[in-house]
PDB file of C-alpha atoms and ligand atoms in Angstrom:
ATOM      1  CA  MET A1055     -38.778 -54.353 -17.209  1.00 98.00           C
ATOM      2  CA  LEU A1056     -39.545 -50.793 -16.337  1.00 98.00           C
ATOM      3  CA  VAL A1057     -37.446 -49.017 -13.710  1.00 98.00           C
ATOM      4  CA  LEU A1058     -39.162 -45.903 -12.366  1.00 98.00           C
ATOM      5  CA  HIS A1059     -37.567 -43.250 -10.211  1.00 98.00           C
ATOM      6  CA  GLY A1060     -39.677 -40.671  -8.381  1.00 98.00           C
ATOM      7  CA  PRO A1061     -39.134 -37.049  -7.373  1.00 98.00           C
ATOM      8  CA  ASN A1062     -35.691 -35.587  -6.665  1.00 98.00           C
ATOM      9  CA  LEU A1063     -33.883 -38.764  -7.657  1.00 98.00           C
ATOM     10  CA  ASN A1064     -32.600 -36.886 -10.726  1.00 98.00           C
ATOM     11  CA  LEU A1065     -30.377 -35.088  -8.204  1.00 96.00           C
ATOM     12  CA  LEU A1066     -28.650 -38.268  -6.995  1.00 97.00           C
ATOM     13  CA  GLY A1067     -24.920 -37.838  -6.645  1.00 92.00           C
ATOM     14  CA  ARG A1068     -25.337 -34.307  -5.295  1.00 93.00           C
ATOM     15  CA  ARG A1069     -28.456 -34.726  -3.145  1.00 92.00           C
ATOM     16  CA  GLU A1070     -27.683 -35.326   0.544  1.00 92.00           C
ATOM     17  CA  PRO A1071     -24.789 -37.686  -0.307  1.00 93.00           C
ATOM     18  CA  GLU A1072     -24.503 -38.694   3.353  1.00 92.00           C
ATOM     19  CA  VAL A1073     -27.979 -40.249   3.012  1.00 90.00           C
ATOM     20  CA  TYR A1074     -28.222 -41.249  -0.645  1.00 94.00           C
ATOM     21  CA  GLY A1075     -24.577 -41.777  -1.639  1.00 91.00           C
ATOM     22  CA  THR A1076     -22.585 -40.292  -4.484  1.00 94.00           C
ATOM     23  CA  GLN A1077     -23.676 -42.397  -7.446  1.00 95.00           C
ATOM     24  CA  THR A1078     -25.681 -40.551 -10.098  1.00 97.00           C
ATOM     25  CA  LEU A1079     -28.982 -41.750 -11.504  1.00 98.00           C
ATOM     26  CA  GLU A1080     -27.329 -42.178 -14.903  1.00 97.00           C
ATOM     27  CA  GLY A1081     -24.783 -44.491 -13.279  1.00 98.00           C
ATOM     28  CA  ILE A1082     -27.486 -46.543 -11.557  1.00 98.00           C
ATOM     29  CA  ASP A1083     -29.466 -46.865 -14.785  1.00 98.00           C
ATOM     30  CA  ALA A1084     -26.371 -47.922 -16.752  1.00 98.00           C
ATOM     31  CA  GLU A1085     -25.696 -50.687 -14.209  1.00 98.00           C
ATOM     32  CA  LEU A1086     -29.319 -51.834 -14.379  1.00 98.00           C
ATOM     33  CA  ARG A1087     -29.201 -52.048 -18.163  1.00 98.00           C
ATOM     34  CA  ALA A1088     -25.967 -54.050 -17.883  1.00 98.00           C
ATOM     35  CA  LEU A1089     -27.616 -56.427 -15.405  1.00 98.00           C
ATOM     36  CA  GLY A1090     -30.585 -56.698 -17.743  1.00 98.00           C
ATOM     37  CA  ALA A1091     -28.265 -57.734 -20.574  1.00 97.00           C
ATOM     38  CA  GLU A1092     -26.737 -60.373 -18.271  1.00 97.00           C
ATOM     39  CA  LEU A1093     -30.205 -61.702 -17.373  1.00 96.00           C
ATOM     40  CA  GLY A1094     -31.458 -61.478 -20.959  1.00 96.00           C
ATOM     41  CA  ILE A1095     -34.114 -58.847 -20.294  1.00 96.00           C
ATOM     42  CA  ASP A1096     -34.675 -55.355 -21.681  1.00 97.00           C
ATOM     43  CA  VAL A1097     -34.604 -52.611 -19.069  1.00 98.00           C
ATOM     44  CA  ASP A1098     -36.115 -49.152 -19.636  1.00 98.00           C
ATOM     45  CA  CYS A1099     -35.452 -46.482 -17.020  1.00 98.00           C
ATOM     46  CA  ALA A1100     -37.393 -43.265 -16.408  1.00 98.00           C
ATOM     47  CA  GLN A1101     -37.498 -40.544 -13.757  1.00 98.00           C
ATOM     48  CA  HIS A1102     -40.416 -38.204 -13.062  1.00 98.00           C
ATOM     49  CA  ASN A1103     -40.841 -35.510 -10.455  1.00 98.00           C
ATOM     50  CA  GLY A1104     -44.583 -35.304 -10.974  1.00 98.00           C
ATOM     51  CA  GLU A1105     -47.046 -37.651  -9.282  1.00 98.00           C
ATOM     52  CA  GLY A1106     -49.385 -37.592 -12.287  1.00 98.00           C
ATOM     53  CA  GLU A1107     -46.578 -38.459 -14.695  1.00 98.00           C
ATOM     54  CA  LEU A1108     -45.668 -41.479 -12.569  1.00 98.00           C
ATOM     55  CA  VAL A1109     -49.311 -42.584 -12.456  1.00 98.00           C
ATOM     56  CA  THR A1110     -49.581 -42.272 -16.252  1.00 98.00           C
ATOM     57  CA  VAL A1111     -46.409 -44.245 -16.924  1.00 98.00           C
ATOM     58  CA  ILE A1112     -47.428 -46.990 -14.467  1.00 98.00           C
ATOM     59  CA  GLY A1113     -50.832 -47.312 -16.141  1.00 98.00           C
ATOM     60  CA  GLU A1114     -49.227 -47.547 -19.568  1.00 98.00           C
ATOM     61  CA  ALA A1115     -46.970 -50.408 -18.453  1.00 98.00           C
ATOM     62  CA  VAL A1116     -49.632 -53.049 -19.119  1.00 98.00           C
ATOM     63  CA  GLY A1117     -48.835 -54.803 -22.395  1.00 97.00           C
ATOM     64  CA  ARG A1118     -45.439 -53.094 -22.570  1.00 98.00           C
ATOM     65  CA  TYR A1119     -43.593 -54.382 -19.536  1.00 98.00           C
ATOM     66  CA  ASP A1120     -43.525 -57.594 -17.536  1.00 98.00           C
ATOM     67  CA  GLY A1121     -42.744 -55.869 -14.248  1.00 98.00           C
ATOM     68  CA  ILE A1122     -41.862 -52.595 -12.540  1.00 98.00           C
ATOM     69  CA  VAL A1123     -39.024 -51.711 -10.181  1.00 98.00           C
ATOM     70  CA  ILE A1124     -40.020 -48.438  -8.536  1.00 98.00           C
ATOM     71  CA  ASN A1125     -38.509 -45.996  -6.096  1.00 98.00           C
ATOM     72  CA  PRO A1126     -41.492 -43.695  -5.536  1.00 98.00           C
ATOM     73  CA  ALA A1127     -39.283 -41.466  -3.313  1.00 98.00           C
ATOM     74  CA  ALA A1128     -41.403 -39.052  -1.248  1.00 98.00           C
ATOM     75  CA  TYR A1129     -44.619 -40.272  -2.917  1.00 98.00           C
ATOM     76  CA  THR A1130     -44.038 -43.570  -1.112  1.00 98.00           C
ATOM     77  CA  HIS A1131     -45.354 -41.897   2.003  1.00 98.00           C
ATOM     78  CA  THR A1132     -48.098 -39.703   0.524  1.00 98.00           C
ATOM     79  CA  SER A1133     -49.528 -40.948  -2.740  1.00 98.00           C
ATOM     80  CA  VAL A1134     -52.725 -42.939  -2.844  1.00 98.00           C
ATOM     81  CA  ALA A1135     -52.674 -42.323  -6.619  1.00 98.00           C
ATOM     82  CA  VAL A1136     -49.311 -44.076  -7.128  1.00 98.00           C
ATOM     83  CA  ARG A1137     -50.445 -46.864  -4.818  1.00 98.00           C
ATOM     84  CA  ASP A1138     -53.676 -47.317  -6.776  1.00 98.00           C
ATOM     85  CA  ALA A1139     -51.813 -47.316 -10.104  1.00 98.00           C
ATOM     86  CA  LEU A1140     -49.463 -50.068  -8.877  1.00 98.00           C
ATOM     87  CA  ALA A1141     -52.430 -52.032  -7.520  1.00 98.00           C
ATOM     88  CA  ALA A1142     -54.246 -51.662 -10.839  1.00 98.00           C
ATOM     89  CA  VAL A1143     -51.401 -52.934 -13.015  1.00 98.00           C
ATOM     90  CA  GLY A1144     -50.556 -55.617 -10.453  1.00 98.00           C
ATOM     91  CA  GLY A1145     -54.097 -56.903 -10.896  1.00 97.00           C
ATOM     92  CA  MET A1146     -53.477 -56.985 -14.635  1.00 97.00           C
ATOM     93  CA  GLY A1147     -50.375 -59.153 -14.261  1.00 97.00           C
ATOM     94  CA  VAL A1148     -47.607 -56.555 -13.981  1.00 98.00           C
ATOM     95  CA  PRO A1149     -45.966 -56.988 -10.551  1.00 98.00           C
ATOM     96  CA  SER A1150     -43.919 -54.271  -8.865  1.00 98.00           C
ATOM     97  CA  VAL A1151     -41.035 -54.192  -6.428  1.00 98.00           C
ATOM     98  CA  GLU A1152     -40.407 -51.138  -4.222  1.00 98.00           C
ATOM     99  CA  VAL A1153     -36.850 -49.859  -3.741  1.00 98.00           C
ATOM    100  CA  HIS A1154     -35.332 -47.278  -1.400  1.00 98.00           C
ATOM    101  CA  LEU A1155     -31.698 -46.304  -1.299  1.00 98.00           C
ATOM    102  CA  SER A1156     -31.914 -45.422   2.385  1.00 98.00           C
ATOM    103  CA  GLN A1157     -33.710 -47.319   5.127  1.00 98.00           C
ATOM    104  CA  PRO A1158     -36.855 -45.204   5.682  1.00 98.00           C
ATOM    105  CA  ALA A1159     -37.769 -47.152   8.832  1.00 97.00           C
ATOM    106  CA  ALA A1160     -34.622 -45.801  10.501  1.00 97.00           C
ATOM    107  CA  ARG A1161     -35.356 -42.189   9.561  1.00 97.00           C
ATOM    108  CA  GLU A1162     -38.029 -39.588  10.411  1.00 97.00           C
ATOM    109  CA  SER A1163     -41.375 -40.995  11.484  1.00 98.00           C
ATOM    110  CA  PHE A1164     -43.148 -39.602   8.411  1.00 97.00           C
ATOM    111  CA  ARG A1165     -41.033 -42.000   6.317  1.00 98.00           C
ATOM    112  CA  HIS A1166     -42.056 -45.061   8.309  1.00 98.00           C
ATOM    113  CA  ARG A1167     -45.300 -45.624   6.457  1.00 98.00           C
ATOM    114  CA  SER A1168     -45.201 -46.864   2.867  1.00 98.00           C
ATOM    115  CA  LEU A1169     -48.494 -46.621   1.018  1.00 98.00           C
ATOM    116  CA  VAL A1170     -47.126 -48.753  -1.812  1.00 98.00           C
ATOM    117  CA  ALA A1171     -45.603 -51.675   0.118  1.00 98.00           C
ATOM    118  CA  ALA A1172     -48.884 -53.572   0.387  1.00 98.00           C
ATOM    119  CA  VAL A1173     -49.399 -53.537  -3.383  1.00 98.00           C
ATOM    120  CA  CYS A1174     -45.811 -54.498  -4.232  1.00 98.00           C
ATOM    121  CA  ARG A1175     -44.548 -58.062  -4.448  1.00 97.00           C
ATOM    122  CA  GLY A1176     -41.429 -57.132  -2.535  1.00 97.00           C
ATOM    123  CA  SER A1177     -39.497 -54.277  -0.989  1.00 98.00           C
ATOM    124  CA  VAL A1178     -35.760 -53.550  -0.824  1.00 98.00           C
ATOM    125  CA  ALA A1179     -34.427 -50.753   1.392  1.00 98.00           C
ATOM    126  CA  GLY A1180     -31.162 -49.652   2.903  1.00 98.00           C
ATOM    127  CA  PHE A1181     -28.652 -51.077   0.432  1.00 97.00           C
ATOM    128  CA  GLY A1182     -28.012 -47.922  -1.582  1.00 97.00           C
ATOM    129  CA  PRO A1183     -27.818 -48.352  -5.371  1.00 97.00           C
ATOM    130  CA  ASP A1184     -27.333 -52.128  -4.976  1.00 97.00           C
ATOM    131  CA  GLY A1185     -30.996 -52.240  -3.940  1.00 98.00           C
ATOM    132  CA  TYR A1186     -32.124 -51.576  -7.495  1.00 98.00           C
ATOM    133  CA  ARG A1187     -30.145 -54.536  -8.776  1.00 98.00           C
ATOM    134  CA  LEU A1188     -31.427 -56.758  -5.970  1.00 98.00           C
ATOM    135  CA  ALA A1189     -34.975 -55.702  -6.870  1.00 98.00           C
ATOM    136  CA  LEU A1190     -34.425 -56.391 -10.575  1.00 98.00           C
ATOM    137  CA  ARG A1191     -33.050 -59.862  -9.804  1.00 98.00           C
ATOM    138  CA  GLY A1192     -35.935 -60.531  -7.421  1.00 97.00           C
ATOM    139  CA  LEU A1193     -38.560 -59.436  -9.912  1.00 98.00           C
ATOM    140  CA  HIS A1194     -36.900 -61.489 -12.627  1.00 97.00           C
ATOM    141  CA  GLY A1195     -37.088 -64.497 -10.316  1.00 96.00           C
ATOM    142  CA  ILE A1196     -40.767 -63.889  -9.594  1.00 95.00           C
ATOM    143  CA  LEU A1197     -41.576 -63.675 -13.305  1.00 95.00           C
ATOM    144  CA  ARG A1198     -39.555 -66.795 -14.152  1.00 92.00           C
ATOM    145  CA  ALA A1199     -41.381 -68.688 -11.436  1.00 91.00           C
ATOM    146  CA  GLY A1200     -44.756 -67.926 -12.936  1.00 84.00           C
ATOM    147  CA  GLY A1201     -45.201 -64.236 -13.233  1.00 67.00           C
ATOM    148  CA  GLY A1202     -47.721 -61.769 -11.918  1.00 55.00           C
ATOM    149  CA  ARG A1203     -50.356 -62.114  -9.303  1.00 48.00           C
TER     150      ARG A1203
HETATM  151  C1  DQA B 801     -36.184 -42.646  -0.715  1.00 55.89           C
HETATM  152  C2  DQA B 801     -36.693 -42.462   0.721  1.00 55.89           C
HETATM  153  C3  DQA B 801     -37.821 -41.454   0.776  1.00 55.89           C
HETATM  154  O1  DQA B 801     -38.270 -41.285   2.112  1.00 55.89           O
HETATM  155  C4  DQA B 801     -37.371 -40.113   0.255  1.00 55.89           C
HETATM  156  O2  DQA B 801     -38.452 -39.206   0.213  1.00 55.89           O
HETATM  157  C5  DQA B 801     -36.682 -40.194  -1.058  1.00 55.89           C
HETATM  158  C6  DQA B 801     -35.804 -41.321  -1.345  1.00 55.89           C
HETATM  159  C7  DQA B 801     -34.954 -43.548  -0.782  1.00 55.89           C
HETATM  160  O3  DQA B 801     -34.615 -43.981  -1.881  1.00 55.89           O
HETATM  161  O4  DQA B 801     -34.285 -43.784   0.240  1.00 55.89           O
HETATM  162  O5  DQA B 801     -36.769 -39.267  -1.867  1.00 55.89           O
HETATM  163  O6  DQA B 801     -37.202 -43.275  -1.470  1.00 55.89           O
END
């Protein structure tokens, strides 16, 4: 599985802790790898601030990964390119699940629209770092039940 973190998530732990909590990205990734070991799956984690880098990594997931857990961060609300990349690999059998630490629907109106939700198999929001593990378990379940689209 590929876990992808979008812009500014490298600052977790120090970034607006009242919104995003105090756990670092390194801590989240370590817990995801531990959960992967428990589930018997390999978990690779990556963070990119650039939209193009995210698009490239998503496109390269075909043939390398069975699924993607992604927090596109601000690009959730703006990026047709990230949406199209997820739709493309979804159509090639690599499903994605969207994660948000916070609950965007309860925040500013510009966060209410997700461009990626419609091309993801599921969405998890509002549970803080636990959301990543819920998404990984959910995606694992989807793949065990028969896989991609
Ligand atoms: C976020 C929510 C987004 O609106 C925001 O731009 C982020 C983080 C979240 O995890 O809650 O950077 O995706």
